[in-house]
Short mmCIF file of C-alpha atoms and ligand atoms in Angstrom, two decimals:
data_model
loop_
_atom_site.label_atom_id
_atom_site.label_comp_id
_atom_site.label_asym_id
_atom_site.label_seq_id
_atom_site.Cartn_x
_atom_site.Cartn_y
_atom_site.Cartn_z
CA MET A 1144 27.69 9.07 -50.83
CA VAL A 1145 28.54 7.09 -47.75
CA LEU A 1146 25.89 5.50 -45.66
CA ILE A 1147 24.77 7.63 -42.73
CA GLU A 1148 25.05 4.94 -40.08
CA SER A 1149 24.43 7.28 -37.17
CA GLU A 1150 24.54 4.59 -34.52
CA LYS A 1151 28.11 3.85 -35.44
CA TYR A 1152 29.55 7.32 -34.82
CA ILE A 1153 30.08 9.00 -31.45
CA PRO A 1154 30.54 12.62 -30.65
CA ILE A 1155 34.25 13.58 -30.42
CA LYS A 1156 33.80 14.70 -26.79
CA GLU A 1157 32.85 11.13 -25.94
CA VAL A 1158 36.09 9.64 -27.41
CA PHE A 1159 37.95 11.20 -24.48
CA ARG A 1160 36.01 9.04 -22.07
CA LEU A 1161 37.04 5.81 -23.86
CA GLU A 1162 39.90 3.71 -22.64
CA GLU A 1163 43.20 3.23 -24.32
CA GLY A 1164 42.83 0.56 -27.04
CA SER A 1165 39.12 1.12 -27.65
CA LYS A 1166 37.74 1.37 -31.18
CA ALA A 1167 36.08 4.62 -32.07
CA SER A 1168 34.26 5.98 -35.17
CA ILE A 1169 33.72 9.70 -35.56
CA ARG A 1170 32.58 12.06 -38.32
CA GLY A 1171 33.28 15.75 -38.69
CA TRP A 1172 35.40 18.34 -40.48
CA VAL A 1173 39.12 18.93 -40.87
CA TYR A 1174 40.22 21.59 -38.44
CA ARG A 1175 44.04 21.31 -39.01
CA TYR A 1176 46.05 19.15 -41.37
CA ARG A 1177 49.75 18.45 -41.45
CA GLU A 1178 52.02 15.76 -42.85
CA PHE A 1179 55.06 14.55 -41.07
CA GLY A 1180 57.24 11.82 -42.60
CA ASP A 1181 55.03 8.86 -43.49
CA LYS A 1182 52.18 10.11 -41.24
CA ALA A 1183 49.37 12.60 -41.56
CA PHE A 1184 48.02 14.36 -38.50
CA ILE A 1185 44.33 15.47 -38.92
CA ILE A 1186 42.67 17.42 -36.16
CA VAL A 1187 38.95 16.74 -36.68
CA ARG A 1188 36.14 18.81 -35.18
CA ASP A 1189 32.44 18.20 -34.78
CA SER A 1190 29.82 20.19 -32.87
CA SER A 1191 31.11 18.73 -29.55
CA GLY A 1192 34.91 19.22 -29.75
CA ILE A 1193 38.19 18.52 -31.51
CA ILE A 1194 40.53 15.51 -31.58
CA GLN A 1195 43.84 14.61 -33.15
CA THR A 1196 43.90 11.65 -35.48
CA VAL A 1197 46.97 10.05 -36.97
CA VAL A 1198 46.94 8.34 -40.34
CA GLU A 1199 49.69 6.07 -41.75
CA LYS A 1200 49.97 7.02 -45.36
CA LYS A 1201 49.35 3.54 -46.72
CA SER A 1202 48.39 3.04 -50.30
CA ASP A 1203 44.64 2.52 -49.70
CA ILE A 1204 44.28 5.82 -47.80
CA ILE A 1205 46.46 8.08 -49.97
CA PRO A 1206 43.73 8.78 -52.55
CA GLU A 1207 41.48 9.90 -49.75
CA LEU A 1208 44.13 12.13 -48.23
CA GLU A 1209 44.41 13.87 -51.54
CA LYS A 1210 40.83 15.13 -51.24
CA ILE A 1211 41.53 16.66 -47.84
CA GLY A 1212 41.94 20.38 -47.16
CA ILE A 1213 40.85 22.49 -44.27
CA GLU A 1214 37.03 21.98 -43.63
CA ALA A 1215 36.75 18.79 -45.71
CA SER A 1216 34.13 16.52 -44.11
CA LEU A 1217 35.01 12.93 -43.32
CA THR A 1218 34.25 9.80 -41.40
CA LEU A 1219 36.87 7.69 -39.79
CA SER A 1220 37.42 4.77 -37.44
CA GLY A 1221 40.51 3.79 -35.45
CA ILE A 1222 41.97 2.93 -32.06
CA VAL A 1223 42.07 5.35 -29.11
CA ARG A 1224 45.54 5.98 -27.80
CA GLU A 1225 46.77 8.14 -24.96
CA ASP A 1226 49.30 10.69 -26.09
CA LYS A 1227 50.41 13.63 -23.92
CA ARG A 1228 51.26 15.76 -27.00
CA ALA A 1229 47.72 15.57 -28.45
CA PRO A 1230 45.16 18.20 -27.40
CA GLY A 1231 43.12 16.66 -24.55
CA GLY A 1232 45.63 13.92 -24.12
CA LYS A 1233 44.16 11.35 -26.49
CA GLU A 1234 44.25 10.63 -30.23
CA ILE A 1235 42.82 8.17 -32.69
CA ARG A 1236 45.16 5.97 -34.78
CA VAL A 1237 43.14 5.76 -37.98
CA GLU A 1238 42.33 2.39 -39.63
CA ALA A 1239 39.72 3.55 -42.11
CA LEU A 1240 38.95 6.95 -43.47
CA LYS A 1241 36.52 8.30 -46.02
CA VAL A 1242 36.23 11.84 -47.28
CA VAL A 1243 32.53 12.80 -47.65
CA GLY A 1244 32.86 16.38 -48.95
CA PRO A 1245 36.25 17.50 -50.22
CA SER A 1246 37.44 21.05 -49.46
CA HIS A 1247 40.27 23.01 -51.02
CA LYS A 1248 41.65 26.49 -50.31
CA PHE A 1249 39.23 27.33 -47.47
CA PRO A 1250 39.10 31.11 -47.57
CA ILE A 1251 39.70 31.75 -43.89
CA THR A 1252 43.27 31.89 -42.80
CA LYS A 1253 45.05 32.82 -39.58
CA ASP A 1254 45.60 36.46 -40.51
CA ALA A 1255 41.97 37.20 -41.58
CA SER A 1256 40.73 40.65 -40.56
CA PRO A 1257 37.51 41.10 -38.47
CA GLU A 1258 35.78 42.69 -41.49
CA PHE A 1259 36.63 39.75 -43.69
CA LEU A 1260 35.35 37.35 -41.04
CA LEU A 1261 32.04 39.23 -41.22
CA ASP A 1262 32.02 38.87 -45.00
CA VAL A 1263 32.41 35.13 -44.63
CA ARG A 1264 30.30 34.78 -41.45
CA HIS A 1265 28.53 31.78 -43.05
CA LEU A 1266 31.87 29.92 -42.90
CA TRP A 1267 33.35 31.57 -39.76
CA LEU A 1268 30.41 30.09 -37.74
CA ARG A 1269 32.42 26.88 -37.83
CA SER A 1270 35.28 28.35 -35.83
CA ARG A 1271 35.78 27.26 -32.23
CA ARG A 1272 35.14 30.73 -31.06
CA MET A 1273 31.77 31.04 -32.74
CA ASN A 1274 30.91 27.47 -31.69
CA ALA A 1275 31.54 28.43 -28.02
CA ILE A 1276 29.57 31.69 -28.37
CA LEU A 1277 26.62 29.96 -30.01
CA LYS A 1278 26.51 27.39 -27.27
CA ILE A 1279 26.40 30.12 -24.67
CA ARG A 1280 23.68 31.92 -26.58
CA ASP A 1281 21.62 28.74 -26.70
CA THR A 1282 21.88 28.41 -22.93
CA VAL A 1283 20.98 32.11 -22.41
CA PHE A 1284 17.80 31.77 -24.60
CA LYS A 1285 16.77 28.57 -22.86
CA ALA A 1286 17.33 30.01 -19.35
CA VAL A 1287 15.17 33.09 -20.17
CA HIS A 1288 12.24 30.81 -21.13
CA GLU A 1289 12.75 28.68 -18.06
CA TYR A 1290 12.84 31.68 -15.72
CA PHE A 1291 9.64 33.24 -17.04
CA ARG A 1292 7.78 30.00 -17.04
CA SER A 1293 8.95 29.24 -13.50
CA GLN A 1294 7.43 32.66 -12.42
CA GLY A 1295 4.00 31.94 -14.04
CA TYR A 1296 4.45 34.10 -17.21
CA TYR A 1297 2.70 32.99 -20.38
CA GLU A 1298 4.61 33.07 -23.65
CA VAL A 1299 2.85 35.16 -26.32
CA HIS A 1300 3.64 36.28 -29.87
CA CYS A 1301 3.20 39.75 -31.24
CA PRO A 1302 3.25 41.15 -34.81
CA MET A 1303 6.37 42.49 -36.46
CA PHE A 1304 4.35 44.79 -38.81
CA ILE A 1305 3.01 47.71 -36.83
CA THR A 1306 1.51 51.20 -37.43
CA ALA A 1307 2.81 53.35 -34.60
CA ALA A 1308 6.23 54.02 -32.99
CA VAL A 1309 6.89 52.69 -29.49
CA GLU A 1310 10.40 54.02 -29.08
CA GLY A 1311 10.31 57.26 -31.10
CA GLY A 1312 10.20 58.00 -34.81
CA ALA A 1313 13.98 58.34 -35.46
CA THR A 1314 14.70 54.65 -35.62
CA LEU A 1315 11.59 53.39 -37.42
CA PHE A 1316 11.92 51.25 -40.50
CA GLU A 1317 9.14 52.13 -42.83
CA LEU A 1318 7.88 49.48 -45.19
CA ASP A 1319 6.53 49.27 -48.72
CA TYR A 1320 3.49 47.36 -47.40
CA VAL A 1321 1.00 45.64 -49.69
CA GLY A 1322 -1.26 48.25 -51.33
CA LYS A 1323 0.44 51.06 -49.44
CA LYS A 1324 -2.90 52.18 -47.96
CA ARG A 1325 -1.35 53.24 -44.69
CA LYS A 1326 2.08 53.64 -43.15
CA VAL A 1327 3.48 50.35 -41.89
CA TYR A 1328 6.69 49.89 -39.91
CA LEU A 1329 8.79 47.15 -38.45
CA THR A 1330 8.34 46.78 -34.73
CA GLN A 1331 10.83 48.43 -32.32
CA SER A 1332 9.37 46.60 -29.32
CA SER A 1333 6.39 44.32 -28.61
CA GLN A 1334 5.57 46.31 -25.46
CA PHE A 1335 2.18 47.73 -26.50
CA TYR A 1336 0.93 44.38 -27.59
CA LEU A 1337 2.13 42.82 -24.38
CA GLU A 1338 0.25 45.54 -22.53
CA ALA A 1339 -2.94 44.46 -24.33
CA LEU A 1340 -2.26 40.83 -23.46
CA ILE A 1341 -1.92 41.35 -19.68
CA PHE A 1342 -5.71 42.08 -19.53
CA SER A 1343 -6.16 38.45 -20.51
CA LEU A 1344 -3.15 36.64 -19.07
CA GLU A 1345 -1.84 39.08 -16.38
CA LYS A 1346 1.80 38.02 -16.79
CA VAL A 1347 3.19 37.61 -20.26
CA TYR A 1348 6.57 37.50 -22.06
CA THR A 1349 7.87 37.11 -25.55
CA ILE A 1350 11.23 36.65 -27.22
CA ALA A 1351 11.18 38.10 -30.72
CA PRO A 1352 13.20 40.31 -33.08
CA SER A 1353 12.96 44.10 -32.76
CA PHE A 1354 14.10 46.49 -35.46
CA ARG A 1355 15.76 49.83 -35.17
CA ALA A 1356 17.22 51.96 -37.90
CA GLU A 1357 20.17 52.86 -35.64
CA LYS A 1358 22.32 55.35 -37.46
CA SER A 1359 25.17 55.25 -34.95
CA ARG A 1360 27.79 52.60 -35.37
CA THR A 1361 28.61 51.41 -31.88
CA ARG A 1362 29.78 48.28 -30.30
CA ARG A 1363 26.28 47.51 -28.93
CA HIS A 1364 23.74 48.42 -31.64
CA LEU A 1365 22.23 46.08 -34.23
CA THR A 1366 19.40 47.07 -36.59
CA GLU A 1367 17.74 43.69 -35.94
CA PHE A 1368 18.11 42.40 -32.46
CA TRP A 1369 16.47 39.78 -30.27
CA HIS A 1370 14.32 41.26 -27.53
CA ALA A 1371 12.98 39.44 -24.48
CA GLU A 1372 10.11 41.52 -23.12
CA ALA A 1373 7.75 41.01 -20.16
CA GLU A 1374 4.73 42.79 -18.87
CA ALA A 1375 2.77 42.16 -15.62
CA ALA A 1376 -0.50 43.49 -14.32
CA TRP A 1377 -0.75 44.83 -10.76
CA THR A 1378 2.92 45.77 -10.55
CA ASP A 1379 4.94 48.89 -9.90
CA MET A 1380 8.55 49.80 -10.73
CA ASN A 1381 10.03 48.02 -7.74
CA ASP A 1382 8.05 44.81 -8.36
CA ILE A 1383 9.32 44.72 -12.01
CA ILE A 1384 12.93 45.46 -10.92
CA LYS A 1385 12.81 42.29 -8.76
CA VAL A 1386 11.71 40.25 -11.85
CA GLU A 1387 14.67 41.70 -13.84
CA GLU A 1388 17.13 40.91 -11.07
CA GLY A 1389 15.77 37.36 -10.76
CA LEU A 1390 15.98 36.86 -14.54
CA VAL A 1391 19.50 38.10 -15.00
CA THR A 1392 20.75 36.19 -11.97
CA TYR A 1393 19.12 32.96 -13.16
CA VAL A 1394 20.53 33.25 -16.68
CA VAL A 1395 24.07 33.98 -15.42
CA LYS A 1396 23.91 31.06 -13.05
CA LYS A 1397 22.77 28.70 -15.85
CA ALA A 1398 25.57 29.99 -18.09
CA LEU A 1399 28.13 29.13 -15.35
CA GLU A 1400 26.64 25.70 -14.75
CA GLU A 1401 26.28 24.62 -18.38
CA ARG A 1402 28.85 26.58 -20.25
CA LEU A 1403 31.91 26.92 -18.06
CA GLU A 1404 34.10 25.20 -20.64
CA GLU A 1405 33.00 27.64 -23.38
CA LEU A 1406 33.42 30.66 -21.04
CA GLU A 1407 36.90 29.53 -20.14
CA PHE A 1408 37.73 28.95 -23.81
CA LEU A 1409 36.72 32.59 -24.44
CA LYS A 1410 38.93 33.65 -21.53
CA ARG A 1411 35.94 35.17 -19.73
CA ASN A 1412 36.57 36.52 -16.20
CA ILE A 1413 34.37 34.01 -14.30
CA GLU A 1414 34.59 35.85 -10.96
CA MET A 1415 32.66 38.80 -12.34
CA LEU A 1416 29.83 36.54 -13.28
CA GLU A 1417 29.87 34.72 -9.97
CA ASN A 1418 29.16 38.08 -8.28
CA VAL A 1419 25.81 38.40 -10.05
CA LYS A 1420 23.29 38.01 -7.18
CA PRO A 1421 20.33 40.12 -6.15
CA PRO A 1422 19.93 42.80 -4.99
CA PHE A 1423 21.77 44.75 -7.76
CA TYR A 1424 23.04 48.22 -6.88
CA ARG A 1425 20.22 50.84 -7.01
CA ILE A 1426 21.45 54.19 -8.24
CA SER A 1427 19.16 57.12 -8.95
CA TYR A 1428 19.74 59.18 -12.11
CA ASP A 1429 20.62 62.14 -9.77
CA GLU A 1430 23.30 60.11 -8.04
CA ALA A 1431 24.63 58.86 -11.40
CA ILE A 1432 25.08 62.47 -12.59
CA GLU A 1433 26.98 63.29 -9.39
CA ILE A 1434 29.27 60.20 -9.77
CA LEU A 1435 29.94 61.08 -13.35
CA LYS A 1436 30.81 64.69 -12.53
CA ARG A 1437 33.21 63.54 -9.85
CA LYS A 1438 34.85 61.30 -12.48
CA GLY A 1439 35.35 64.31 -14.68
CA VAL A 1440 32.63 63.54 -17.21
CA ASN A 1441 30.97 66.58 -18.68
CA VAL A 1442 27.25 65.85 -18.12
CA LYS A 1443 24.33 67.98 -16.95
CA TRP A 1444 21.10 66.98 -15.25
CA GLY A 1445 18.47 66.32 -17.91
CA GLU A 1446 20.81 64.80 -20.48
CA ASP A 1447 20.52 61.20 -21.62
CA LEU A 1448 23.42 58.91 -20.67
CA GLY A 1449 25.09 57.23 -23.64
CA ALA A 1450 27.51 54.34 -23.90
CA ASP A 1451 30.47 56.45 -22.77
CA GLU A 1452 28.76 57.62 -19.59
CA GLU A 1453 27.49 54.13 -18.85
CA ARG A 1454 30.98 52.75 -19.29
CA VAL A 1455 32.44 55.16 -16.73
CA LEU A 1456 29.58 54.50 -14.33
CA THR A 1457 29.60 50.65 -14.59
CA MET A 1458 33.36 50.43 -14.16
CA GLN A 1459 32.78 51.63 -10.55
CA PHE A 1460 30.75 48.60 -9.62
CA ASP A 1461 31.32 44.81 -9.38
CA LYS A 1462 27.78 43.76 -10.28
CA PRO A 1463 24.82 45.09 -12.26
CA ILE A 1464 23.30 48.47 -11.47
CA VAL A 1465 19.67 49.44 -11.61
CA LEU A 1466 19.52 53.02 -12.67
CA TYR A 1467 16.12 54.61 -11.95
CA GLY A 1468 14.34 57.95 -11.92
CA PHE A 1469 15.21 59.38 -15.34
CA PRO A 1470 14.06 62.87 -16.36
CA GLU A 1471 10.86 62.86 -18.46
CA GLU A 1472 12.55 64.09 -21.66
CA VAL A 1473 15.05 61.29 -21.92
CA LYS A 1474 12.56 58.35 -21.80
CA ALA A 1475 9.69 57.35 -24.05
CA PHE A 1476 6.20 58.85 -23.54
CA TYR A 1477 4.53 55.78 -22.00
CA HIS A 1478 6.54 55.90 -18.77
CA LYS A 1479 4.62 57.00 -15.68
CA ASN A 1480 5.89 60.16 -14.03
CA ASP A 1481 6.76 59.92 -10.33
CA PRO A 1482 3.77 61.36 -8.47
CA GLN A 1483 6.15 62.66 -5.74
CA ARG A 1484 8.43 64.35 -8.27
CA PRO A 1485 6.73 64.80 -11.73
CA GLU A 1486 9.84 65.87 -13.55
CA VAL A 1487 11.23 62.33 -13.29
CA THR A 1488 9.74 59.01 -14.47
CA LEU A 1489 9.33 55.58 -12.91
CA ALA A 1490 11.64 54.28 -15.63
CA GLU A 1491 14.71 52.18 -14.98
CA ASP A 1492 17.56 50.53 -16.84
CA VAL A 1493 19.72 47.60 -15.79
CA LEU A 1494 23.35 48.21 -16.67
CA ALA A 1495 25.79 45.31 -16.87
CA PRO A 1496 29.16 45.88 -15.11
CA GLU A 1497 32.69 45.99 -16.66
CA GLY A 1498 31.74 48.81 -18.98
CA TYR A 1499 29.05 46.90 -20.86
CA GLY A 1500 26.13 49.18 -19.87
CA GLU A 1501 22.45 48.95 -20.60
CA ILE A 1502 20.98 45.52 -21.12
CA ILE A 1503 17.45 46.23 -19.83
CA GLY A 1504 14.99 49.13 -20.16
CA GLY A 1505 11.68 49.10 -18.25
CA GLY A 1506 9.50 50.60 -15.65
CA GLU A 1507 5.94 51.44 -14.69
CA ARG A 1508 3.49 52.52 -17.49
CA ILE A 1509 0.88 55.24 -17.40
CA SER A 1510 -2.37 53.57 -16.60
CA ASP A 1511 -4.60 56.67 -16.55
CA GLU A 1512 -6.17 57.72 -19.93
CA GLN A 1513 -6.05 61.50 -19.45
CA GLU A 1514 -2.47 61.36 -18.05
CA LEU A 1515 -1.42 59.37 -21.17
CA VAL A 1516 -3.17 61.69 -23.60
CA ASN A 1517 -1.48 64.68 -21.97
CA LYS A 1518 1.92 63.09 -22.23
CA ILE A 1519 1.40 62.04 -25.87
CA LEU A 1520 0.66 65.71 -26.61
CA ARG A 1521 3.55 67.00 -24.55
CA PHE A 1522 5.81 64.76 -26.64
CA GLY A 1523 4.40 66.30 -29.86
CA LEU A 1524 2.69 63.01 -30.90
CA ARG A 1525 -0.87 62.45 -32.10
CA PRO A 1526 -3.29 60.59 -29.77
CA GLU A 1527 -5.15 59.30 -32.84
CA ASP A 1528 -2.08 57.19 -33.70
CA TYR A 1529 -2.47 55.48 -30.33
CA GLU A 1530 -6.23 54.80 -30.37
CA TRP A 1531 -6.16 51.14 -29.45
CA TYR A 1532 -3.38 51.75 -26.94
CA LEU A 1533 -5.63 54.35 -25.22
CA ASP A 1534 -8.49 51.84 -25.21
CA LEU A 1535 -6.45 49.80 -22.73
CA ARG A 1536 -6.87 52.71 -20.30
CA ARG A 1537 -10.65 52.95 -20.92
CA TYR A 1538 -11.78 49.52 -19.98
CA GLY A 1539 -10.59 48.32 -16.60
CA SER A 1540 -7.11 49.85 -16.53
CA VAL A 1541 -4.74 48.54 -13.84
CA PRO A 1542 -1.26 49.62 -12.67
CA HIS A 1543 1.28 47.63 -14.64
CA SER A 1544 5.05 47.54 -15.49
CA GLY A 1545 7.26 45.75 -17.85
CA PHE A 1546 10.69 45.67 -19.43
CA GLY A 1547 12.68 44.74 -22.50
CA LEU A 1548 16.01 42.85 -22.38
CA GLY A 1549 18.40 43.01 -25.30
CA MET A 1550 19.28 39.28 -25.72
CA ASP A 1551 22.35 39.97 -27.93
CA ARG A 1552 23.64 42.43 -25.40
CA LEU A 1553 23.15 39.89 -22.62
CA VAL A 1554 25.08 37.26 -24.55
CA MET A 1555 27.76 39.84 -25.36
CA TRP A 1556 28.25 40.65 -21.70
CA ILE A 1557 28.06 37.05 -20.35
CA ALA A 1558 30.47 35.79 -22.98
CA GLY A 1559 32.71 38.91 -22.48
CA LEU A 1560 32.70 39.81 -26.21
CA PRO A 1561 34.18 43.11 -27.45
CA HIS A 1562 31.48 43.72 -30.02
CA ILE A 1563 27.76 42.79 -30.31
CA VAL A 1564 28.17 41.46 -33.87
CA GLU A 1565 29.93 38.43 -32.31
CA ALA A 1566 26.87 37.59 -30.20
CA ILE A 1567 24.50 36.75 -33.04
CA PRO A 1568 25.14 34.28 -35.97
CA PHE A 1569 24.15 36.67 -38.78
CA PRO A 1570 24.44 40.26 -37.51
CA ARG A 1571 22.44 43.06 -39.08
CA THR A 1572 23.90 46.53 -38.71
CA VAL A 1573 23.58 49.86 -40.59
CA ARG A 1574 26.35 48.69 -42.82
CA ARG A 1575 25.73 44.98 -43.08
CA VAL A 1576 22.86 42.77 -44.29
CA TYR A 1577 25.09 40.08 -45.83
CA PRO A 1578 25.56 37.13 -45.55
O1 NSS B 393 14.47 50.88 -26.03
S1 NSS B 393 14.54 50.01 -24.84
O2 NSS B 393 15.41 50.52 -23.79
N1 NSS B 393 13.14 49.72 -24.22
C1 NSS B 393 12.11 49.24 -24.96
O3 NSS B 393 12.15 49.00 -26.16
C2 NSS B 393 10.83 48.98 -24.21
N2 NSS B 393 9.75 49.22 -25.04
C3 NSS B 393 10.90 47.52 -23.72
C4 NSS B 393 9.74 47.18 -22.86
O4 NSS B 393 9.65 47.73 -21.80
N3 NSS B 393 9.03 46.17 -23.18
O5 NSS B 393 15.11 48.67 -25.39
C5 NSS B 393 15.21 47.59 -24.43
C6 NSS B 393 16.55 46.88 -24.58
C7 NSS B 393 17.78 47.75 -24.30
O6 NSS B 393 18.00 47.81 -22.92
C8 NSS B 393 18.82 47.02 -25.04
O7 NSS B 393 19.35 46.00 -24.25
C9 NSS B 393 18.09 46.43 -26.21
O8 NSS B 393 16.75 46.41 -25.92
N4 NSS B 393 18.32 47.22 -27.46
C10 NSS B 393 19.18 46.88 -28.42
N5 NSS B 393 19.96 45.86 -28.59
C11 NSS B 393 20.73 45.77 -29.69
N6 NSS B 393 20.70 46.71 -30.68
C12 NSS B 393 19.87 47.77 -30.55
N7 NSS B 393 19.80 48.67 -31.57
C13 NSS B 393 19.07 47.88 -29.41
N8 NSS B 393 18.10 48.78 -29.00
C14 NSS B 393 17.74 48.36 -27.79
#
């Protein structure tokens, strides 16, 4: 093995700041390789970027070149030269080169199908496309933490093993839990635990995986997704909508500030992101049904809106929409019904524009014990399964609201990706748990 003399090597991105004639040492992986006459052109990549390097095929370097294939790892040093034909306008004329890990017949070629790229996702993560997406994802996660903390929310952590459904039984993963004494499931949402925590901390948030046995194969469903959830005491639906707008706006602003290069590399329409400023459009469910009917969509009041309806709706607007006032039947049992109009709930979704659709689901919760018991029964559920949750209404209940934001959907929309599987390094879907 070569010595890992970290102080000697600089990130590739920094080479472009050096002057003509400077000496530079880099380390990375072979992105492209081609021989031309007595020269070899190696495009090298590292986490920061790519650069062209030129090697004279002299006798001492030839044995090293023989170990090189796409994705071989290497270290090299040489002189920086300006060259208009090289990507980024600079290249390195190599003086010394050492292959660290040889690579031959890298399985990913130009004509690889999307399905194959998922089979070799462990290798495809090295692509410039995934590198750009992962950097955007990093910024998105960081920004969500920053926003909540700036607003006085405490970060908390909730269990993944749970005993009662939050979002309905159809998408529960049941587990073979130790001893099998009782039914145990993977969590669909941390919401109920966050509701318990507000009685201590008032404003809480978490970013954690949620699991849903989604049978439908769509562009926006994973079976394991990252969920940013918040809950706040003493708030109603309108208060929590403001938090959602503030959060989405802040994250988009950060992505534009820190990741413009990556967004441009992905050919994202930047203007659409620059539009994201509060207030978002507020559209009632009733209005949405009218808009959809006018657009020729066959929907009736009382039906849930799926991806297709959301696509039609969000194509009409140039920034996110807050859709509120859903009929009782289409939203989970914990949502408070509107006292002025009991057939609808104080539930709301935030829909991303450009056809992306729902990224947030939230609203005001039922804070009265009897009202909650009645609704559990109306939904055909068993109050005894929600004992501890009902306790929260027995000891100093307060009005409160909260929401859940699908982080992978947020990344998908901000990066402008056609499918959610591109937004997460190792996607889990109904059909895929490998690699
Ligand atoms: O089902 S949600 O609409 N709402 C909840 O789970 C609430 N209990 C959250 C809360 O109030 N604390 O899901 C919230 C968001 C939804 O808007 C999507 O963006 C995302 O979670 N979500 C998903 N993303 C990817 N894949 C799947 N299957 C998925 N399901 C929901």
